[in-house]
GROMACS .gro file of C-alpha atoms in nm:
model
  416
    1MET     CA    1  -8.284  12.940 -18.473
    2ALA     CA    2  -8.105  12.879 -18.140
    3LEU     CA    3  -7.800  12.711 -18.063
    4ARG     CA    4  -7.763  12.597 -17.693
    5ALA     CA    5  -7.551  12.321 -17.547
    6GLY     CA    6  -7.448  12.174 -17.862
    7LEU     CA    7  -7.829  12.169 -18.018
    8LEU     CA    8  -7.940  12.307 -18.313
    9THR     CA    9  -8.321  12.371 -18.262
   10THR     CA   10  -8.625  12.443 -18.487
   11LEU     CA   11  -8.523  12.597 -18.846
   12GLU     CA   12  -8.731  12.875 -19.008
   13PRO     CA   13  -8.874  12.799 -19.325
   14SER     CA   14  -8.689  13.088 -19.484
   15SER     CA   15  -8.327  12.941 -19.349
   16PRO     CA   16  -8.147  12.837 -19.642
   17LEU     CA   17  -8.079  12.490 -19.465
   18PHE     CA   18  -8.454  12.452 -19.397
   19ALA     CA   19  -8.460  12.205 -19.723
   20PHE     CA   20  -8.183  11.982 -19.537
   21SER     CA   21  -8.380  12.005 -19.228
   22SER     CA   22  -8.704  11.881 -19.412
   23SER     CA   23  -8.524  11.582 -19.512
   24LEU     CA   24  -8.457  11.436 -19.160
   25PRO     CA   25  -8.725  11.217 -18.988
   26LYS     CA   26  -9.008  11.430 -18.841
   27THR     CA   27  -8.960  11.527 -18.473
   28PRO     CA   28  -9.138  11.786 -18.273
   29HIS     CA   29  -8.852  12.023 -18.313
   30ARG     CA   30  -8.671  11.850 -18.598
   31LEU     CA   31  -8.360  11.876 -18.368
   32LEU     CA   32  -7.972  11.822 -18.532
   33LEU     CA   33  -7.781  11.672 -18.260
   34PHE     CA   34  -7.414  11.765 -18.228
   35PRO     CA   35  -7.151  11.644 -18.217
   36ARG     CA   36  -7.321  11.397 -18.494
   37ARG     CA   37  -7.143  11.473 -18.817
   38PRO     CA   38  -7.369  11.690 -19.031
   39PRO     CA   39  -7.309  11.753 -19.392
   40ALA     CA   40  -7.030  11.982 -19.545
   41PRO     CA   41  -7.241  12.301 -19.583
   42VAL     CA   42  -7.382  12.265 -19.227
   43ARG     CA   43  -7.021  12.194 -19.085
   44ARG     CA   44  -6.896  12.513 -19.292
   45PHE     CA   45  -7.185  12.724 -19.150
   46PHE     CA   46  -7.182  12.657 -18.803
   47SER     CA   47  -6.804  12.570 -18.762
   48PRO     CA   48  -6.733  12.851 -18.513
   49LEU     CA   49  -7.015  12.783 -18.285
   50ILE     CA   50  -6.965  12.399 -18.303
   51SER     CA   51  -6.591  12.455 -18.204
   52TYR     CA   52  -6.725  12.686 -17.912
   53ASN     CA   53  -6.957  12.455 -17.787
   54LEU     CA   54  -6.744  12.145 -17.798
   55HIS     CA   55  -6.532  12.288 -17.522
   56ARG     CA   56  -6.812  12.365 -17.300
   57SER     CA   57  -7.076  12.090 -17.334
   58PRO     CA   58  -7.079  11.767 -17.151
   59VAL     CA   59  -7.199  11.593 -17.444
   60ALA     CA   60  -6.888  11.684 -17.635
   61SER     CA   61  -6.676  11.585 -17.327
   62MET     CA   62  -6.821  11.237 -17.359
   63ALA     CA   63  -6.757  11.208 -17.722
   64SER     CA   64  -6.424  11.296 -17.671
   65THR     CA   65  -6.315  10.996 -17.477
   66ALA     CA   66  -6.280  10.787 -17.767
   67SER     CA   67  -6.049  11.038 -17.937
   68TYR     CA   68  -5.714  10.940 -17.766
   69GLU     CA   69  -5.616  10.621 -17.910
   70LYS     CA   70  -5.341  10.751 -18.134
   71GLU     CA   71  -5.228  10.969 -17.843
   72LEU     CA   72  -5.199  10.645 -17.597
   73ALA     CA   73  -5.006  10.433 -17.864
   74ALA     CA   74  -4.756  10.728 -17.938
   75ALA     CA   75  -4.744  10.755 -17.520
   76LYS     CA   76  -4.670  10.385 -17.482
   77LYS     CA   77  -4.402  10.412 -17.788
   78ALA     CA   78  -4.259  10.673 -17.613
   79ALA     CA   79  -4.205  10.563 -17.255
   80SER     CA   80  -4.093  10.208 -17.385
   81LEU     CA   81  -3.804  10.369 -17.591
   82ALA     CA   82  -3.697  10.587 -17.304
   83ALA     CA   83  -3.717  10.279 -17.055
   84ARG     CA   84  -3.490  10.079 -17.295
   85LEU     CA   85  -3.242  10.366 -17.266
   86CYS     CA   86  -3.258  10.392 -16.887
   87GLN     CA   87  -3.210  10.036 -16.882
   88THR     CA   88  -2.894  10.037 -17.089
   89VAL     CA   89  -2.730  10.348 -16.849
   90GLN     CA   90  -2.862  10.148 -16.523
   91LYS     CA   91  -2.725   9.835 -16.621
   92ALA     CA   92  -2.364   9.993 -16.669
   93LEU     CA   93  -2.396  10.165 -16.362
   94VAL     CA   94  -2.463   9.844 -16.165
   95GLN     CA   95  -2.184   9.638 -16.317
   96SER     CA   96  -1.943   9.961 -16.277
   97ASP     CA   97  -1.669   9.851 -16.019
   98VAL     CA   98  -1.625  10.247 -15.960
   99GLN     CA   99  -2.017  10.329 -15.911
  100SER     CA  100  -2.079  10.580 -15.613
  101LYS     CA  101  -2.404  10.731 -15.514
  102SER     CA  102  -2.263  11.067 -15.496
  103ASP     CA  103  -2.183  11.050 -15.877
  104LYS     CA  104  -2.516  11.154 -16.033
  105SER     CA  105  -2.395  11.154 -16.400
  106PRO     CA  106  -2.532  10.822 -16.489
  107VAL     CA  107  -2.866  10.928 -16.379
  108THR     CA  108  -2.808  11.264 -16.551
  109VAL     CA  109  -2.737  11.103 -16.892
  110ALA     CA  110  -3.055  10.901 -16.869
  111ASP     CA  111  -3.273  11.175 -16.750
  112TYR     CA  112  -3.181  11.402 -17.030
  113GLY     CA  113  -3.189  11.127 -17.289
  114SER     CA  114  -3.516  10.974 -17.169
  115GLN     CA  115  -3.674  11.330 -17.207
  116ALA     CA  116  -3.507  11.390 -17.578
  117LEU     CA  117  -3.660  11.054 -17.680
  118VAL     CA  118  -4.014  11.099 -17.538
  119SER     CA  119  -4.031  11.466 -17.692
  120LEU     CA  120  -3.891  11.311 -18.025
  121VAL     CA  121  -4.157  11.027 -18.045
  122LEU     CA  122  -4.440  11.257 -17.959
  123LYS     CA  123  -4.356  11.504 -18.216
  124THR     CA  124  -4.280  11.233 -18.471
  125GLU     CA  125  -4.609  11.019 -18.398
  126LEU     CA  126  -4.829  11.305 -18.380
  127PRO     CA  127  -4.712  11.571 -18.618
  128SER     CA  128  -5.043  11.739 -18.682
  129GLU     CA  129  -5.108  11.842 -18.357
  130SER     CA  130  -4.962  12.177 -18.158
  131PHE     CA  131  -4.697  12.041 -17.908
  132SER     CA  132  -4.660  12.151 -17.550
  133LEU     CA  133  -4.458  11.942 -17.288
  134VAL     CA  134  -4.446  12.022 -16.917
  135ALA     CA  135  -4.137  11.842 -16.788
  136GLU     CA  136  -3.862  11.850 -16.531
  137GLU     CA  137  -3.515  11.938 -16.745
  138ASP     CA  138  -3.426  12.190 -16.962
  139SER     CA  139  -3.081  12.234 -17.152
  140SER     CA  140  -2.928  12.533 -16.989
  141ASP     CA  141  -2.684  12.310 -16.783
  142LEU     CA  142  -2.607  12.094 -17.102
  143ARG     CA  143  -2.515  12.435 -17.287
  144LYS     CA  144  -2.243  12.537 -17.044
  145ASP     CA  145  -1.885  12.505 -17.093
  146GLY     CA  146  -1.745  12.166 -16.965
  147ALA     CA  147  -2.053  11.978 -17.041
  148GLN     CA  148  -1.981  11.877 -17.387
  149ASP     CA  149  -1.895  11.544 -17.281
  150THR     CA  150  -2.178  11.467 -17.114
  151LEU     CA  151  -2.388  11.605 -17.419
  152ARG     CA  152  -2.185  11.396 -17.666
  153ARG     CA  153  -2.281  11.083 -17.428
  154ILE     CA  154  -2.626  11.165 -17.417
  155THR     CA  155  -2.687  11.208 -17.790
  156GLU     CA  156  -2.495  10.857 -17.858
  157LEU     CA  157  -2.734  10.713 -17.632
  158VAL     CA  158  -3.028  10.838 -17.777
  159ASN     CA  159  -2.900  10.749 -18.146
  160SER     CA  160  -2.796  10.407 -18.031
  161THR     CA  161  -3.153  10.339 -17.874
  162LEU     CA  162  -3.317  10.450 -18.178
  163SER     CA  163  -3.091  10.237 -18.386
  164ILE     CA  164  -3.144   9.931 -18.191
  165ASP     CA  165  -3.544  10.000 -18.215
  166GLY     CA  166  -3.544  10.064 -18.615
  167THR     CA  167  -3.873  10.248 -18.613
  168TYR     CA  168  -3.723  10.581 -18.699
  169ASN     CA  169  -3.451  10.630 -18.944
  170ILE     CA  170  -3.300  10.933 -18.811
  171THR     CA  171  -2.956  11.033 -18.664
  172LEU     CA  172  -2.998  11.360 -18.400
  173SER     CA  173  -2.736  11.587 -18.394
  174GLU     CA  174  -2.627  11.757 -18.034
  175GLU     CA  175  -2.829  12.057 -18.115
  176ASP     CA  176  -3.125  11.820 -18.238
  177VAL     CA  177  -3.115  11.666 -17.855
  178LEU     CA  178  -3.087  12.005 -17.697
  179VAL     CA  179  -3.388  12.138 -17.865
  180ALA     CA  180  -3.586  11.834 -17.784
  181ILE     CA  181  -3.502  11.850 -17.433
  182ASP     CA  182  -3.606  12.224 -17.437
  183SER     CA  183  -3.960  12.091 -17.560
  184GLY     CA  184  -4.032  12.053 -17.178
  185LYS     CA  185  -4.064  12.416 -17.095
  186SER     CA  186  -4.433  12.466 -17.120
  187GLU     CA  187  -4.634  12.584 -16.796
  188GLY     CA  188  -4.918  12.365 -16.886
  189GLY     CA  189  -5.259  12.478 -16.757
  190ARG     CA  190  -5.617  12.452 -16.786
  191ASN     CA  191  -5.631  12.559 -17.150
  192GLY     CA  192  -5.545  12.298 -17.455
  193ARG     CA  193  -5.330  12.001 -17.440
  194HIS     CA  194  -5.030  11.943 -17.261
  195TRP     CA  195  -4.794  11.663 -17.213
  196VAL     CA  196  -4.656  11.597 -16.878
  197LEU     CA  197  -4.339  11.403 -16.823
  198ASP     CA  198  -4.104  11.278 -16.551
  199PRO     CA  199  -3.818  11.139 -16.762
  200ILE     CA  200  -3.661  10.923 -16.487
  201ASP     CA  201  -3.927  10.921 -16.163
  202GLY     CA  202  -3.715  10.793 -15.855
  203THR     CA  203  -3.363  10.887 -15.921
  204LYS     CA  204  -3.227  10.717 -15.589
  205GLY     CA  205  -3.379  10.410 -15.686
  206PHE     CA  206  -3.241  10.426 -16.023
  207LEU     CA  207  -2.882  10.470 -15.860
  208ARG     CA  208  -2.936  10.190 -15.646
  209GLY     CA  209  -3.024   9.965 -15.927
  210ASP     CA  210  -3.390   9.963 -15.803
  211GLN     CA  211  -3.731  10.107 -15.884
  212TYR     CA  212  -3.797  10.384 -16.089
  213ALA     CA  213  -4.053  10.491 -16.352
  214ILE     CA  214  -4.076  10.683 -16.700
  215ALA     CA  215  -4.421  10.874 -16.631
  216LEU     CA  216  -4.602  11.040 -16.922
  217ALA     CA  217  -4.956  11.162 -16.912
  218LEU     CA  218  -5.167  11.395 -17.117
  219LEU     CA  219  -5.383  11.692 -17.010
  220ASP     CA  220  -5.678  11.820 -17.202
  221GLU     CA  221  -5.843  12.102 -17.097
  222GLY     CA  222  -5.705  12.058 -16.734
  223ARG     CA  223  -5.787  11.702 -16.714
  224VAL     CA  224  -5.560  11.396 -16.693
  225VAL     CA  225  -5.708  11.181 -16.994
  226LEU     CA  226  -5.422  10.924 -17.033
  227GLY     CA  227  -5.132  10.805 -16.873
  228VAL     CA  228  -4.842  10.557 -16.919
  229LEU     CA  229  -4.596  10.448 -16.648
  230ALA     CA  230  -4.288  10.219 -16.763
  231CYS     CA  231  -4.137  10.038 -16.468
  232PRO     CA  232  -3.825   9.871 -16.605
  233ASN     CA  233  -3.773   9.697 -16.266
  234LEU     CA  234  -4.105   9.599 -16.140
  235PRO     CA  235  -4.179   9.234 -16.114
  236LEU     CA  236  -4.476   9.149 -16.367
  237THR     CA  237  -4.622   8.928 -16.066
  238SER     CA  238  -4.753   9.098 -15.748
  239ILE     CA  239  -4.470   9.233 -15.518
  240ALA     CA  240  -4.687   9.176 -15.234
  241ILE     CA  241  -4.660   8.778 -15.243
  242PRO     CA  242  -4.329   8.649 -15.101
  243ASP     CA  243  -4.120   8.440 -15.335
  244GLU     CA  244  -3.807   8.264 -15.266
  245HIS     CA  245  -3.714   8.308 -15.627
  246SER     CA  246  -3.785   8.642 -15.669
  247SER     CA  247  -3.450   8.742 -15.803
  248HIS     CA  248  -3.542   8.515 -16.089
  249LYS     CA  249  -3.894   8.697 -16.169
  250GLN     CA  250  -3.959   8.848 -16.482
  251VAL     CA  251  -3.939   9.228 -16.459
  252GLY     CA  252  -4.049   9.525 -16.672
  253CYS     CA  253  -4.412   9.643 -16.662
  254LEU     CA  254  -4.591   9.892 -16.889
  255PHE     CA  255  -4.888  10.038 -16.715
  256SER     CA  256  -5.140  10.251 -16.920
  257ALA     CA  257  -5.513  10.409 -16.893
  258LYS     CA  258  -5.707  10.605 -17.099
  259ILE     CA  259  -6.011  10.806 -16.939
  260GLY     CA  260  -6.331  10.588 -16.947
  261ASP     CA  261  -6.148  10.285 -17.065
  262GLY     CA  262  -5.998  10.145 -16.768
  263ALA     CA  263  -5.608  10.048 -16.690
  264PHE     CA  264  -5.392   9.801 -16.824
  265MET     CA  265  -5.058   9.622 -16.758
  266GLN     CA  266  -4.817   9.479 -17.015
  267SER     CA  267  -4.469   9.386 -17.022
  268LEU     CA  268  -4.219   9.608 -17.159
  269ASN     CA  269  -4.093   9.344 -17.414
  270GLY     CA  270  -4.448   9.412 -17.592
  271SER     CA  271  -4.670   9.131 -17.464
  272SER     CA  272  -5.060   9.179 -17.479
  273SER     CA  273  -5.210   9.369 -17.246
  274ALA     CA  274  -5.424   9.272 -16.952
  275LYS     CA  275  -5.662   9.484 -16.766
  276ILE     CA  276  -5.600   9.557 -16.405
  277HIS     CA  277  -5.803   9.661 -16.086
  278VAL     CA  278  -5.722   9.799 -15.729
  279SER     CA  279  -5.779   9.587 -15.430
  280ALA     CA  280  -6.128   9.485 -15.337
  281ILE     CA  281  -6.022   9.486 -14.946
  282GLU     CA  282  -6.262   9.660 -14.743
  283ASN     CA  283  -6.125   9.590 -14.373
  284SER     CA  284  -5.844   9.822 -14.287
  285LYS     CA  285  -5.666   9.574 -14.088
  286ASP     CA  286  -5.577   9.369 -14.403
  287ALA     CA  287  -5.474   9.694 -14.589
  288SER     CA  288  -5.108   9.713 -14.674
  289PHE     CA  289  -4.947  10.037 -14.724
  290PHE     CA  290  -4.715  10.171 -14.996
  291GLU     CA  291  -4.476  10.444 -14.888
  292SER     CA  292  -4.172  10.625 -15.040
  293PHE     CA  293  -3.872  10.453 -14.994
  294GLU     CA  294  -3.679  10.747 -14.907
  295ALA     CA  295  -3.779  10.897 -14.552
  296ALA     CA  296  -3.711  11.253 -14.694
  297HIS     CA  297  -3.994  11.217 -14.946
  298SER     CA  298  -4.276  11.174 -14.676
  299MET     CA  299  -4.329  11.197 -14.327
  300HIS     CA  300  -4.344  10.827 -14.231
  301ASP     CA  301  -4.439  10.908 -13.858
  302LEU     CA  302  -4.741  11.073 -13.984
  303SER     CA  303  -4.789  10.725 -14.185
  304SER     CA  304  -4.733  10.515 -13.886
  305VAL     CA  305  -4.978  10.706 -13.671
  306ILE     CA  306  -5.275  10.654 -13.951
  307ALA     CA  307  -5.182  10.278 -13.959
  308GLU     CA  308  -5.200  10.238 -13.593
  309LYS     CA  309  -5.563  10.444 -13.604
  310LEU     CA  310  -5.686  10.196 -13.877
  311GLY     CA  311  -5.527   9.873 -13.692
  312VAL     CA  312  -5.329   9.784 -14.015
  313GLN     CA  313  -5.092   9.494 -13.887
  314ALA     CA  314  -4.868   9.454 -14.211
  315PRO     CA  315  -4.552   9.663 -14.227
  316PRO     CA  316  -4.533   9.919 -14.496
  317VAL     CA  317  -4.422   9.841 -14.848
  318ARG     CA  318  -4.179  10.107 -14.932
  319ILE     CA  319  -4.068  10.132 -15.298
  320ASP     CA  320  -3.934  10.421 -15.504
  321SER     CA  321  -4.140  10.641 -15.772
  322GLN     CA  322  -4.491  10.618 -15.941
  323ALA     CA  323  -4.441  10.249 -15.958
  324LYS     CA  324  -4.623  10.250 -15.624
  325TYR     CA  325  -4.912  10.368 -15.820
  326GLY     CA  326  -4.884  10.066 -16.079
  327ALA     CA  327  -4.866   9.829 -15.802
  328LEU     CA  328  -5.139   9.958 -15.619
  329ALA     CA  329  -5.342   9.976 -15.963
  330ARG     CA  330  -5.327   9.607 -16.008
  331GLY     CA  331  -5.382   9.533 -15.639
  332ASP     CA  332  -5.056   9.457 -15.485
  333GLY     CA  333  -5.148   9.660 -15.194
  334ALA     CA  334  -5.437   9.889 -15.085
  335ILE     CA  335  -5.324  10.238 -14.980
  336TYR     CA  336  -5.067  10.482 -15.074
  337LEU     CA  337  -4.957  10.776 -14.839
  338ARG     CA  338  -4.745  11.072 -14.950
  339PHE     CA  339  -4.709  11.358 -14.680
  340PRO     CA  340  -4.423  11.597 -14.813
  341HIS     CA  341  -4.226  11.784 -14.552
  342LYS     CA  342  -4.346  12.134 -14.496
  343GLY     CA  343  -4.261  12.382 -14.769
  344TYR     CA  344  -4.234  12.107 -15.041
  345ARG     CA  345  -4.459  12.182 -15.336
  346GLU     CA  346  -4.582  11.865 -15.554
  347LYS     CA  347  -4.500  11.872 -15.909
  348ILE     CA  348  -4.761  11.754 -16.161
  349TRP     CA  349  -4.516  11.512 -16.350
  350ASP     CA  350  -4.458  11.333 -16.017
  351HIS     CA  351  -4.815  11.212 -15.996
  352ALA     CA  352  -5.014  11.277 -16.324
  353ALA     CA  353  -4.952  10.928 -16.498
  354GLY     CA  354  -5.002  10.760 -16.162
  355TYR     CA  355  -5.304  10.895 -16.089
  356ILE     CA  356  -5.499  10.833 -16.409
  357VAL     CA  357  -5.376  10.458 -16.375
  358VAL     CA  358  -5.511  10.428 -16.062
  359THR     CA  359  -5.845  10.599 -16.098
  360GLU     CA  360  -5.897  10.414 -16.415
  361ALA     CA  361  -5.826  10.100 -16.209
  362GLY     CA  362  -6.082  10.189 -15.968
  363GLY     CA  363  -5.929  10.364 -15.712
  364VAL     CA  364  -5.934  10.713 -15.581
  365ALA     CA  365  -5.701  10.971 -15.519
  366THR     CA  366  -5.731  11.291 -15.311
  367ASP     CA  367  -5.550  11.536 -15.098
  368ALA     CA  368  -5.555  11.510 -14.699
  369ALA     CA  369  -5.894  11.726 -14.689
  370GLY     CA  370  -6.067  11.490 -14.955
  371ASN     CA  371  -6.025  11.711 -15.262
  372ASN     CA  372  -5.963  11.591 -15.620
  373LEU     CA  373  -5.615  11.632 -15.741
  374ASP     CA  374  -5.597  11.955 -15.966
  375PHE     CA  375  -5.349  11.907 -16.251
  376SER     CA  376  -5.477  12.247 -16.439
  377LYS     CA  377  -5.292  12.507 -16.227
  378GLY     CA  378  -4.960  12.496 -16.412
  379ARG     CA  379  -4.662  12.300 -16.318
  380TYR     CA  380  -4.761  12.241 -15.958
  381LEU     CA  381  -5.039  12.076 -15.727
  382ASP     CA  382  -5.204  12.287 -15.491
  383LEU     CA  383  -5.254  12.027 -15.170
  384ASP     CA  384  -5.378  12.031 -14.837
  385THR     CA  385  -5.117  11.831 -14.649
  386GLY     CA  386  -5.030  11.529 -14.893
  387ILE     CA  387  -5.180  11.245 -15.105
  388ILE     CA  388  -5.401  10.973 -15.012
  389VAL     CA  389  -5.450  10.685 -15.267
  390THR     CA  390  -5.698  10.355 -15.191
  391ASN     CA  391  -6.006  10.173 -15.305
  392LYS     CA  392  -6.371  10.333 -15.315
  393LYS     CA  393  -6.445  10.124 -14.999
  394LEU     CA  394  -6.156  10.196 -14.742
  395MET     CA  395  -6.134  10.583 -14.863
  396PRO     CA  396  -6.394  10.699 -14.598
  397ALA     CA  397  -6.223  10.527 -14.293
  398LEU     CA  398  -5.866  10.643 -14.450
  399LEU     CA  399  -5.976  10.988 -14.495
  400LYS     CA  400  -6.097  11.019 -14.118
  401ALA     CA  401  -5.771  10.866 -13.986
  402VAL     CA  402  -5.562  11.087 -14.215
  403GLN     CA  403  -5.773  11.422 -14.104
  404ASP     CA  404  -5.759  11.283 -13.716
  405ALA     CA  405  -5.379  11.226 -13.726
  406VAL     CA  406  -5.293  11.558 -13.918
  407LYS     CA  407  -5.524  11.748 -13.644
  408GLU     CA  408  -5.328  11.576 -13.375
  409LYS     CA  409  -5.004  11.635 -13.505
  410SER     CA  410  -5.090  11.985 -13.554
  411GLN     CA  411  -5.201  12.053 -13.178
  412SER     CA  412  -4.904  11.899 -13.055
  413ALA     CA  413  -4.660  12.122 -13.256
  414SER     CA  414  -4.871  12.434 -13.140
  415LEU     CA  415  -4.801  12.297 -12.769
  416LEU     CA  416  -4.422  12.322 -12.825
   0.00000   0.00000   0.00000
């Protein structure tokens, strides 16, 4: 009797399981194909071997793609609640007569509150699963002397958001909130499941009253298998289409994707979702660029050289946060470039959710060398120069333009 790649082959007549095998339709080898569910005695007998092979078999990997429905539902719930909390804080910030861009306390409250809510919802909705969260924040600063007022505000905001939603009949103490925030200390990695969260991606956009996102993804054995982007200020219609009534556009998008199932968008108020797809543009001259709004986040000069090489005529669209990934996934533009300044290390929470939303919408995301993005190495992405995202038809030309521009920049620097 032999077990390989999830297949149990010929049973000897002396085997206690031969009688079960004999009742099956006759085939040359009487194959029992896993992961089709066998009777309980067989499951008990082979459970260690089946478990081993499910982590290594391509058959098992394909079968697992249908197993993330409850996780996706929990992620959408968590991100939506966090978005509601952030909207409350941003609205108060924008309406304040004394707002200051140097005052980071509003975004601090929203950041911590968002992380606490996401942690709480995921643990509540998925109680039987071991919980690992890779996230930006921990509670160390909130436990220091002088932070009591901030912690009180966060706790009140979290409880108010839960009360208004009405799904969970609970009230959190300040210590409960601290514990929930500290759930995000995981280092991630290639083994097991890890949630990946940026509680507010695009803090400067948040402070300006502009674009930001709550970005949540799930890693399974190092692969991004689902992702959700809640973008409270992103219009439901394309930002690429000029509209004189743009101030009256309905805003608030929830993007979601599950591996092998495509990408979808719905409004944050709970409307039905619609499948989305990246732009089908083939001519690079017609391709519009997305870039980070803040010049400090990306080398805009390098992006300009690349655009020139491609003959792009449209000016770049600069918006904050992973909202760019959502906008690109639904076809608002065709190319997203991000080239961090030397020494900066990309964190996985800045890209994981956006990555799967774009790739499930038919896009491609690589580093500047054309390597796939690898989220399995812990809290950071190891990249060659930067990140490029586009559709499959434009990628070859874009990749060549990027590599030529990077090479020229490097040669120019070496002459100085």
